Coordinates of C-alpha atoms and ligand atoms in Angstrom, one line a residue:
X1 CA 34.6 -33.3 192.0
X2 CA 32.6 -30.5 194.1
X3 CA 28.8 -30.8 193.9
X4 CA 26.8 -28.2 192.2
X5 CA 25.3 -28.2 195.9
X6 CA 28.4 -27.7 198.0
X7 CA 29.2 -25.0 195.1
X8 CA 26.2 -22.6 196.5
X9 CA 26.8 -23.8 199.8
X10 CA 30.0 -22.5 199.9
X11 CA 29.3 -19.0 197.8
X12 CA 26.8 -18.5 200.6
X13 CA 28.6 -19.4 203.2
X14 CA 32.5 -17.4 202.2
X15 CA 32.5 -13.8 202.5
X16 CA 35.1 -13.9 200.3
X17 CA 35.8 -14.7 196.0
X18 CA 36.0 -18.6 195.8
X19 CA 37.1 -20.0 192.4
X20 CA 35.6 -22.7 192.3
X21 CA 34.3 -24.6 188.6
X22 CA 30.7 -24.0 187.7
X23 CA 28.1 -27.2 186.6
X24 CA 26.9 -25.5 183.1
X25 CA 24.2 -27.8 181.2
X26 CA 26.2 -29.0 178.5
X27 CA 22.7 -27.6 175.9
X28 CA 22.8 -24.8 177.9
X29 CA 23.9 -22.6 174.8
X30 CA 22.0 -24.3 172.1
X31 CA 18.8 -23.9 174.4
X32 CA 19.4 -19.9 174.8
X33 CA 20.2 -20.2 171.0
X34 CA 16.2 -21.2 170.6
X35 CA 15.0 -18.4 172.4
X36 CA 13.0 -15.9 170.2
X37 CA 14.3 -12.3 171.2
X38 CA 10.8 -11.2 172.4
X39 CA 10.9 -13.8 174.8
X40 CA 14.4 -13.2 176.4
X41 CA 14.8 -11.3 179.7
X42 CA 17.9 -9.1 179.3
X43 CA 19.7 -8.0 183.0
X44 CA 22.6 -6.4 183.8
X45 CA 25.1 -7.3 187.1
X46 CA 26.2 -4.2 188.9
X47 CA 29.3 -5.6 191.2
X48 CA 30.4 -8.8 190.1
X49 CA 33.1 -10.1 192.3
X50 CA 31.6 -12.5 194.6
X51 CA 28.3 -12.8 195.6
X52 CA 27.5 -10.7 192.2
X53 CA 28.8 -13.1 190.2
X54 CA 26.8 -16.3 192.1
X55 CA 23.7 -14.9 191.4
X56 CA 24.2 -14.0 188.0
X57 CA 25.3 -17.7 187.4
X58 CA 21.7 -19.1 188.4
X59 CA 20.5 -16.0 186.4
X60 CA 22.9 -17.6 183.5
X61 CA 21.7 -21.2 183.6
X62 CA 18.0 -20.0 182.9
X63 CA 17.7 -20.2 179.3
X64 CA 15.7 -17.3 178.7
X65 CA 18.0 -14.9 180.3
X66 CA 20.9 -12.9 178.7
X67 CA 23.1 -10.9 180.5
X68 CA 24.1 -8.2 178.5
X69 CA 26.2 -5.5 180.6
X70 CA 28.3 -6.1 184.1
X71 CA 29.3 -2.9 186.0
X72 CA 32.3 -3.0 187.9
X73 CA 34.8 0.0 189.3
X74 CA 37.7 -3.6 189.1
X75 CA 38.8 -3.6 186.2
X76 CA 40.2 -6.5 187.2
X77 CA 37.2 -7.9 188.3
X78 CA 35.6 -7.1 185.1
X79 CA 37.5 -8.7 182.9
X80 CA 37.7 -11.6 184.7
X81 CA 34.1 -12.1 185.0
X82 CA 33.9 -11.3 181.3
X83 CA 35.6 -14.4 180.6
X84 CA 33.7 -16.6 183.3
X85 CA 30.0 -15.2 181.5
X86 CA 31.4 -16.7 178.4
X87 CA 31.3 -20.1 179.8
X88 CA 27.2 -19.4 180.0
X89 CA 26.6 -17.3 176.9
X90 CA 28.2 -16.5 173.1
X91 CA 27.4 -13.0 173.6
X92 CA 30.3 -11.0 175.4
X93 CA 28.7 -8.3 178.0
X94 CA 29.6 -5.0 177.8
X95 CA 32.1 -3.9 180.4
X96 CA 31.1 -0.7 182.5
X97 CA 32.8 1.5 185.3
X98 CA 30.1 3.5 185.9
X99 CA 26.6 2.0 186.4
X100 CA 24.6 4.7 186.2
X101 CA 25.7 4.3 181.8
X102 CA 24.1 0.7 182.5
X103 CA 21.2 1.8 183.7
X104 CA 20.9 4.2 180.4
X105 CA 20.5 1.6 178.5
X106 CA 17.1 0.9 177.3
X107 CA 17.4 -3.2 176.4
X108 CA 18.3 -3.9 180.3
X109 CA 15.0 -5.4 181.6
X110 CA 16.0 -6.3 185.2
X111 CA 19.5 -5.6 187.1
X112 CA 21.2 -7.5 189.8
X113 CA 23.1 -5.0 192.5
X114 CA 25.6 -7.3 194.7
X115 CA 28.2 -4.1 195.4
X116 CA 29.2 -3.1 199.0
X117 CA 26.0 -2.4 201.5
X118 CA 27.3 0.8 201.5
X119 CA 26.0 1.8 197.9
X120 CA 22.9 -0.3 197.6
X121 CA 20.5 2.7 198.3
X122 CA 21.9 4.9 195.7
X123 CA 21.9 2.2 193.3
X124 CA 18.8 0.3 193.7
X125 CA 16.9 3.7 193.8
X126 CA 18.0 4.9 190.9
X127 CA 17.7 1.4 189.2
X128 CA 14.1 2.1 190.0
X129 CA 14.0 5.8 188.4
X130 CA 15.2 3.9 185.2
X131 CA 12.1 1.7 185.2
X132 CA 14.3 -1.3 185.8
X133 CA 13.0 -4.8 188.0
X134 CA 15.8 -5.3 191.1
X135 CA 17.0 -8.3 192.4
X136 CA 19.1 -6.9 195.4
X137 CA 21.9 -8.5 197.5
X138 CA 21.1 -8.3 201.3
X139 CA 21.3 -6.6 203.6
X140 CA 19.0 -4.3 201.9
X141 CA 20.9 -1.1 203.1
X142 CA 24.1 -0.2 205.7
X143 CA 21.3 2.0 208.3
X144 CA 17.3 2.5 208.6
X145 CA 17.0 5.2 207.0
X146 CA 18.2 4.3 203.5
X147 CA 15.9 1.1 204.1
X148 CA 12.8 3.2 204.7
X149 CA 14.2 5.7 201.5
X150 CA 14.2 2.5 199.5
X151 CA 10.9 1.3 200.5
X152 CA 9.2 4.5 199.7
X153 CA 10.7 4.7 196.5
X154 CA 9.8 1.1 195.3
X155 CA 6.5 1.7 196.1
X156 CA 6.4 4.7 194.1
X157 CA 7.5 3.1 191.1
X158 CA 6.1 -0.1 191.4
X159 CA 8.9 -2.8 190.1
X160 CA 9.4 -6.1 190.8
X161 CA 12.1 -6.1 194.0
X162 CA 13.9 -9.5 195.2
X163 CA 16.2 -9.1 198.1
X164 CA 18.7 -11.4 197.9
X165 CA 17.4 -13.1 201.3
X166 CA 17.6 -16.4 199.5
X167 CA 16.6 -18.9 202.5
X168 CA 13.0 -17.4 201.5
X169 CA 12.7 -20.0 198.9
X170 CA 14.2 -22.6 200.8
X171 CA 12.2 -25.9 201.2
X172 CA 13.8 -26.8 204.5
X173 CA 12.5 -23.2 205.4
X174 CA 9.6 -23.1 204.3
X175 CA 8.7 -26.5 205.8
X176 CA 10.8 -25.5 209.1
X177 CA 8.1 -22.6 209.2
X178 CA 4.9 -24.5 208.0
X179 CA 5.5 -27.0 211.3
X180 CA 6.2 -24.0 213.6
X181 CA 2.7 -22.6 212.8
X182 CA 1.1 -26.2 212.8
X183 CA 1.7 -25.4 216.6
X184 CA 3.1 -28.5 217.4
X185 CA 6.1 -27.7 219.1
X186 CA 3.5 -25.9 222.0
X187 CA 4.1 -22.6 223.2
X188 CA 6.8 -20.8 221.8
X189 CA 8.6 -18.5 224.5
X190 CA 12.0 -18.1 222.7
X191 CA 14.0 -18.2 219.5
X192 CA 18.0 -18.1 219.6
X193 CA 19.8 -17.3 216.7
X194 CA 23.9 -17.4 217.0
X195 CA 26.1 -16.7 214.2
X196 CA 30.0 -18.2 214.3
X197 CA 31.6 -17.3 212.2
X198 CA 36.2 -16.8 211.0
X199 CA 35.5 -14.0 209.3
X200 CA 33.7 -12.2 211.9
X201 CA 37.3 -11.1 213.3
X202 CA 38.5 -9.2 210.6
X203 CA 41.7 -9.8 209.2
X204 CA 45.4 -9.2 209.9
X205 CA 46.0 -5.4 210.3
X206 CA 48.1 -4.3 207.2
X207 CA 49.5 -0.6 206.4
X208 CA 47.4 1.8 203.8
X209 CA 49.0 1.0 200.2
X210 CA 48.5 2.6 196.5
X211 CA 45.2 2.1 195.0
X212 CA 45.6 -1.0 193.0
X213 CA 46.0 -1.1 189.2
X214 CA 42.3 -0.6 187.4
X215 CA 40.1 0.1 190.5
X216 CA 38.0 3.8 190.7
X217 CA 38.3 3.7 194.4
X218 CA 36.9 7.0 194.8
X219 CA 34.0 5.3 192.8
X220 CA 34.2 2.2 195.7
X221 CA 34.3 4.5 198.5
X222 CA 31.1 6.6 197.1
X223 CA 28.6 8.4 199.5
X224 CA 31.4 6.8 202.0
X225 CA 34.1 9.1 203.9
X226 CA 36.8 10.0 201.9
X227 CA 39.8 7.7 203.1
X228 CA 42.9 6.3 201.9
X229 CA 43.0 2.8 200.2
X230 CA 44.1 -0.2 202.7
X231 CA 43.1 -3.7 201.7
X232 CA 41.5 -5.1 204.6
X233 CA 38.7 -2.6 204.6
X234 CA 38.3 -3.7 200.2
X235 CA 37.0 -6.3 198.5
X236 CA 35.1 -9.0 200.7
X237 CA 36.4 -7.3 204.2
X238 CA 34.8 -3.9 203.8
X239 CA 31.8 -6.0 206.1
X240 CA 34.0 -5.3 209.2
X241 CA 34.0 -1.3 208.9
X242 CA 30.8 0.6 209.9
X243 CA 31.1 2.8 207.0
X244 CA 30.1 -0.1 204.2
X245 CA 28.5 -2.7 206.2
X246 CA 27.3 -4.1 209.6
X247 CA 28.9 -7.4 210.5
X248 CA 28.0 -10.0 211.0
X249 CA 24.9 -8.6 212.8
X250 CA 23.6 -7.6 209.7
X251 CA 25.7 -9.9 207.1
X252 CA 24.2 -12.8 208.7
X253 CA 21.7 -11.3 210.9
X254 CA 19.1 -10.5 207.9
X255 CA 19.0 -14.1 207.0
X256 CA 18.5 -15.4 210.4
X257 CA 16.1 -13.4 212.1
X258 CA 14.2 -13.3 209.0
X259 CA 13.4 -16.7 209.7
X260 CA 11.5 -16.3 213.2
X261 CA 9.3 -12.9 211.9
X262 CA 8.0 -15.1 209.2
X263 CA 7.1 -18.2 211.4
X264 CA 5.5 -15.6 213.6
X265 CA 3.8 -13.8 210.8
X266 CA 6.1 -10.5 212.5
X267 CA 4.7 -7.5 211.1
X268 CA 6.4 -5.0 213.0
X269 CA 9.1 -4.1 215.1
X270 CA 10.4 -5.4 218.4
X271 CA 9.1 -3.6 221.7
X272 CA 12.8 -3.3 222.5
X273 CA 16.1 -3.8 221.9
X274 CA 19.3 -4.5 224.0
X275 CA 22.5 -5.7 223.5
X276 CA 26.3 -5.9 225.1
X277 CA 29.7 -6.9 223.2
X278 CA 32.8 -6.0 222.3
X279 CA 36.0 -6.4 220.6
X280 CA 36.9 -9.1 223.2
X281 CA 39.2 -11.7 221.2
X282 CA 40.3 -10.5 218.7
X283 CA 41.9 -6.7 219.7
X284 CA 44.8 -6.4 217.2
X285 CA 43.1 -7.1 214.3
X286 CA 41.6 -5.2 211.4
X287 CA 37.7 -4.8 212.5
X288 CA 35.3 -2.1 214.0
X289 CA 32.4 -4.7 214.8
X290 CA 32.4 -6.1 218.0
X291 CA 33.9 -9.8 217.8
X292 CA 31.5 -11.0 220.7
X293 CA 28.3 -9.5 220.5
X294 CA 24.3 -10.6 222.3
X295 CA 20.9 -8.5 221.6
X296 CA 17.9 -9.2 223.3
X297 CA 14.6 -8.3 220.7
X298 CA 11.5 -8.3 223.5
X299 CA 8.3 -9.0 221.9
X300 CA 5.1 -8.9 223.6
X301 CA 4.8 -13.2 223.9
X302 CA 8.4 -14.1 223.5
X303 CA 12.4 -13.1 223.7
X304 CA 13.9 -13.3 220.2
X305 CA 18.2 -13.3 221.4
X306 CA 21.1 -12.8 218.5
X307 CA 24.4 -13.7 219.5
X308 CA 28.1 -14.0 217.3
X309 CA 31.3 -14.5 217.6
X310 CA 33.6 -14.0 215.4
X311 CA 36.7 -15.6 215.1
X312 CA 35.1 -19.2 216.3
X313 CA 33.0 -21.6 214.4
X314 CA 31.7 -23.9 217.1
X315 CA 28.2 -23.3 218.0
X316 CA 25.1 -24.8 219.8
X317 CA 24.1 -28.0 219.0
X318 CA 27.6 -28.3 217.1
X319 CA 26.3 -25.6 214.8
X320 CA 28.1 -22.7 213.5
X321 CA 25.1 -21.0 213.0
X322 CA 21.9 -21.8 213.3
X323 CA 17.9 -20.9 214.9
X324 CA 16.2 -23.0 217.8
X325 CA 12.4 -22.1 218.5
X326 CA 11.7 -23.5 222.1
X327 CA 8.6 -24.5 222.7
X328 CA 6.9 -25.9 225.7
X329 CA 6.4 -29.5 223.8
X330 CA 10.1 -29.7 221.8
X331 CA 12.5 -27.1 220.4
X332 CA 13.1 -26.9 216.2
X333 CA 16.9 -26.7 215.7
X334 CA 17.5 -25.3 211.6
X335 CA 20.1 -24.3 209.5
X336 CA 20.7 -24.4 205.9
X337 CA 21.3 -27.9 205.8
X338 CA 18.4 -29.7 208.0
X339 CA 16.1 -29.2 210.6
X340 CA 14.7 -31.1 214.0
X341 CA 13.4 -31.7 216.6
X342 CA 14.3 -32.4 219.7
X343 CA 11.4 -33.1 222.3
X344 CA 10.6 -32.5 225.8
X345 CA 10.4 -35.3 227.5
X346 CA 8.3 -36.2 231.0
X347 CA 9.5 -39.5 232.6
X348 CA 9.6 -41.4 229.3
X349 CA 6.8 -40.2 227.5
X350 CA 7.6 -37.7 225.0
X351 CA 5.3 -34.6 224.8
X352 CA 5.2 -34.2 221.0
X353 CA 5.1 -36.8 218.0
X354 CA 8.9 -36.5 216.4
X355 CA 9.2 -36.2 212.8
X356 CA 11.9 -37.0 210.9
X357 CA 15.0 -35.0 210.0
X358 CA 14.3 -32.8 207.4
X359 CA 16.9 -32.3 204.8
X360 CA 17.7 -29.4 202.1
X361 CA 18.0 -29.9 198.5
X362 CA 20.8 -27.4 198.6
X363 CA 18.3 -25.5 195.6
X364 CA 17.3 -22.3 197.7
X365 CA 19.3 -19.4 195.8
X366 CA 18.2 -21.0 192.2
X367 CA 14.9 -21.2 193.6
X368 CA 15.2 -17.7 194.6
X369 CA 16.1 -16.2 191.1
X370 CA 13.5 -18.3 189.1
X371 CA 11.2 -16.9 191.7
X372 CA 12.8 -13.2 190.7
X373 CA 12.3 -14.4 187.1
X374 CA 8.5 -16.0 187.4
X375 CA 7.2 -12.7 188.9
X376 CA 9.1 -10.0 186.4
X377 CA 6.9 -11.7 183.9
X378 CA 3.7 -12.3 186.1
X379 CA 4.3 -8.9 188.2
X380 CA 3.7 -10.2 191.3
X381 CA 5.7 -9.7 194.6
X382 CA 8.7 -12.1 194.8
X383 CA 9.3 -14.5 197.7
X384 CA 11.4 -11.8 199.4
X385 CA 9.9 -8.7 198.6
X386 CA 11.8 -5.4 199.9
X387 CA 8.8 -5.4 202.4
X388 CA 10.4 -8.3 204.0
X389 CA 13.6 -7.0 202.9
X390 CA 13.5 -3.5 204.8
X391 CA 11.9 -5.2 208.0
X392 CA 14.6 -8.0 208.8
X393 CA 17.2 -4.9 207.7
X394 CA 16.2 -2.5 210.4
X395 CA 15.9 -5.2 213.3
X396 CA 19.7 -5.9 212.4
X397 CA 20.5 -2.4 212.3
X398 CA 18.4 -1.9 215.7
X399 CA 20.8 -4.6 216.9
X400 CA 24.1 -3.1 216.5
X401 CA 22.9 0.6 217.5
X402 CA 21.8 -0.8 220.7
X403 CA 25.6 -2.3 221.1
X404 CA 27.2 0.8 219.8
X405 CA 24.8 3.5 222.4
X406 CA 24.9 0.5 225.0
X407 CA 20.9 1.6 225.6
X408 CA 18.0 0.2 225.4
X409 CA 15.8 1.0 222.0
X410 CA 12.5 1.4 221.5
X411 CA 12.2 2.4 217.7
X412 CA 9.1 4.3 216.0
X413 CA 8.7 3.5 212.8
X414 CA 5.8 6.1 212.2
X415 CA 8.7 9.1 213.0
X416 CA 11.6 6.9 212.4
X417 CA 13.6 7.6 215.2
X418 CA 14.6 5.9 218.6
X419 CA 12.4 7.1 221.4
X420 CA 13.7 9.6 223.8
X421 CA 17.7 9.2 222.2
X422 CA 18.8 11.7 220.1
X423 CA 22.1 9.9 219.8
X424 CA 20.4 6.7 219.0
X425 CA 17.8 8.4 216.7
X426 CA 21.5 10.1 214.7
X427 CA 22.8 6.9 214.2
X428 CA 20.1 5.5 211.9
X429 CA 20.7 7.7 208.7
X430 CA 24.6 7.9 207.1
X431 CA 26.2 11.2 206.5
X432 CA 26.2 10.9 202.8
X433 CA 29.8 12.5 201.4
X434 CA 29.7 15.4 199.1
X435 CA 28.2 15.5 196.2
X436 CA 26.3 12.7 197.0
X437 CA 23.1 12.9 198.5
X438 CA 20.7 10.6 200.4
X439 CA 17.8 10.1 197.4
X440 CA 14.7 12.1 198.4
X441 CA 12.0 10.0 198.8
Ligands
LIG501 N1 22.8 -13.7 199.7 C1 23.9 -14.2 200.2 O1 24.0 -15.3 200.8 C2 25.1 -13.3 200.2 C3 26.4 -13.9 200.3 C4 27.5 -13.0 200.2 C5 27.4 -11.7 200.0 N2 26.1 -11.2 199.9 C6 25.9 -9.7 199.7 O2 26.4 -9.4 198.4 C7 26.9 -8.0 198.3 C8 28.3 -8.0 197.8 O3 29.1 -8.8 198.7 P1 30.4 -9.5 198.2 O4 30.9 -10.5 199.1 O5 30.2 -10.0 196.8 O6 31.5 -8.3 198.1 P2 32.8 -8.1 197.3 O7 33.6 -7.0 197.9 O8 33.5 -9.4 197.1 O9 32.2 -7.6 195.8 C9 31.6 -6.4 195.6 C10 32.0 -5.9 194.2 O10 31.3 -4.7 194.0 C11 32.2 -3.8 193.3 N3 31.8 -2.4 193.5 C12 32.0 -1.6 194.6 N4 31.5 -0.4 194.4 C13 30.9 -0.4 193.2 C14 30.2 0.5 192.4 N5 30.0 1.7 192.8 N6 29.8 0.1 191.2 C15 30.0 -1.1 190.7 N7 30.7 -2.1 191.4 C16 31.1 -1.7 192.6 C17 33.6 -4.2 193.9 O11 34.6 -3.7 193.1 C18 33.5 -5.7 194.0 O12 33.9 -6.3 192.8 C19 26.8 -7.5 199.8 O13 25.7 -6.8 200.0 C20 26.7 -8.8 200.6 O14 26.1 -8.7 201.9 C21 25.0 -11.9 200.0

């Protein structure tokens, strides 16, 4: 019997649908029965396939929470999840193609978005215009600009955001970070972060087909290029094609690098950015990302160095991904399962005391939407705000334009362009395809 635990793990961890059985309280329908209707939070799940559908199972197992309308341009996907919400609540969700007809709807307190990277801007923006709170998959946006756009905008209207940058609420995180700024580790000179990772070399190369039975692709595709439907660029793969997402630079990259600008307290933006790769192993499949890719981030006091591969899940320190901050006394090895330390040494005298392994409770994502759900009703910025959000974003983003120009970056964020590379500077902001428009904000 799978653990609720290796449940989430694996939802995290697959970029693809798993079907796996969910752990549902069995009072978990009588207790939603004793909720007075002024007390119920009602959301709505726009993209409900994978990741979608995770989050709006922790969503589900709240009591207080209803979900009362699921977007999806699947029809298939739709009525599929239909039947899995039933296993959470009596009430059956209404079923729409279109979100912006969810978004009408006055009763919808709070929406999840989990669609394609490639539509979050449009979406979560006009979420916002219709007054509703956001929890948001990550990454926050597919360039800069729609991240800066989105920023703007939720400052403007003021809602509570959560970016779906769920290691933010993790213990062994939070604790990983908390002993990073105790200072014990010494002087802190470096921080590598590799992502391994199957996925990360596309899949087998297969001719464009019809458009399946029951999907709106032209609804899919939206402020993409107009193309014609092949599967491995769909569901779950789209990540490999620049025009939807970023790869595992940003798939993976948001949640990592995250993790060393909030042990630093990282405000800002690196000084530069480098980085070399290529499609190196993996040539004859379907992917635009490079399958082997580094980036350098220079800070003023330390190197902050990204590397994947895709196609191979052996990693450092037999991890398949993972974050190591070296310091002059030990170096702090994380992922989502533990952390550690593993001291310098000088003859036999170690330089640092050595806690214990720390081990996760596996309760980060649930953590993260009760978070989502404390501060609708407190409004109060969430554990990963779209501050947070929009910061991690961009330095992924910075990353792969600095592999695609082969230059080294130096981005402004008071103009919002690349220093001295008009190339560079064009790459941040999508060419939006007729009629849709970047918002204006
Ligand atoms: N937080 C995490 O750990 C984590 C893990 C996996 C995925 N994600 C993120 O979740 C998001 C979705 O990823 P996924 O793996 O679920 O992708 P997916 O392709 O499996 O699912 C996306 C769903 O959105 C639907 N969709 C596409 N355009 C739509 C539109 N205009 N309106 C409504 N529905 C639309 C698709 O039909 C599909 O059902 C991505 O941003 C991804 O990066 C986050």
């Amino acid at each position: 019997m799978i653990t609720r635990r290796q449940f989430l793990e694996q939802a995290a961890l697959t970029a693809f649908g798993v079907s796996l059985t969910p752990i549902v309280p069995h009072d978990l329908l009588a207790m939603k029965r004793s909720i007075a209707p002024a007390d119920k939070l009602i959301i709505g799940l726009i993209g409900c396939r994978n990741m979608g559908f995770y989050d709006a199972q922790d969503f589900l197992l709240q009591p207080e929470v209803e979900l009362a309308a699921i977007c999806d341009v699947d029809q298939n996907v739709l009525e599929r999840r239909t039947n899995d919400i039933l296993e959470f609540q009596e009430k059956r969700p209404d079923q729409y193609r279109d979100y912006r007809e969810l978004l009408d709807r006055n009763d919808i307190d709070a929406v999840i978005i989990a669609t394609p990277d490639h539509w979050h801007c449009l979406q979560v923006v006009h979420a916002l215009e219709a007054g509703k709170d956001v929890y948001v998959e990550k990454p926050l946006a597919n360039s800069v600009t729609e991240c800066n756009i989105m920023l703007r905008a939720a400052r403007k209207y003021n809602r509570i955001i959560q970016v779906g940058q769920q290691q933010r609420s993790g213990i062994e995180w939070q604790t990983a970070v908390n002993f990073i700024q105790s200072g014990k580790l010494g002087k802190i000179g470096r921080v590598n972060i590799w992502s391994n990772f199957n996925y990360g070399a596309g899949s087998e190369k297969v001719p464009d087909s019809p458009v399946p039975e029951g999907v709106d692709f032209d609804m899919w595709l939206g402020p993409a290029p107009e193309r014609s439907f092949n599967e491995t660029r769909f569901h779950g793969m789209w990540r490999m094609f620049w025009d939807y997402g970023g790869g595992l630079m940003t798939d993976w990259g948001v949640h990592l690098i995250d993790m060393p600008l909030w042990s630093f307290n990282i405000r800002s933006f690196p000084k530069s950015v480098v980085a070399a790769g290529g499609i190196f192993t993996h040539k004859d499949r379907a992917l635009e990302m490079a399958d082997t890719q580094n980036v350098l981030f220079e800070m003023d006091d330390c190197l902050i160095t990204w590397e994947h591969n895709g196609g191979v899940q052996v990693g450092p320190y037999d991890q398949m991904y993972g974050i190591s901050w070296v310091g002059t006394n030990g170096t702090l090895v994380t992922d989502r399962e533990h952390w550690r330390i593993l001291p310098e040494k000088d003859e036999d005298k170690f330089r640092m005391e050595v806690p214990d392994e720390f081990k996760s409770d596996g309760e980060s994502h649930i953590n993260h939407v009760r978070n989502f759900i404390t501060c609708i009703k407190i409004r109060q910025k969430t554990a990963a705000d779209i501050e947070i959000g929009h910061r991690v974003c961009i330095w992924a983003h910075l990353g792969n334009i600095a592999y695609r120009t082969g230059r080294k970056l130096v981005y402004d964020p008071d103009t919002e362009t690349i220093l001295n590379d008009p190339e560079a500077t064009e790459m941040l902001t999508p060419k939006y395809r007729e009629p849709y428009q970047l918002p204006d904000y």
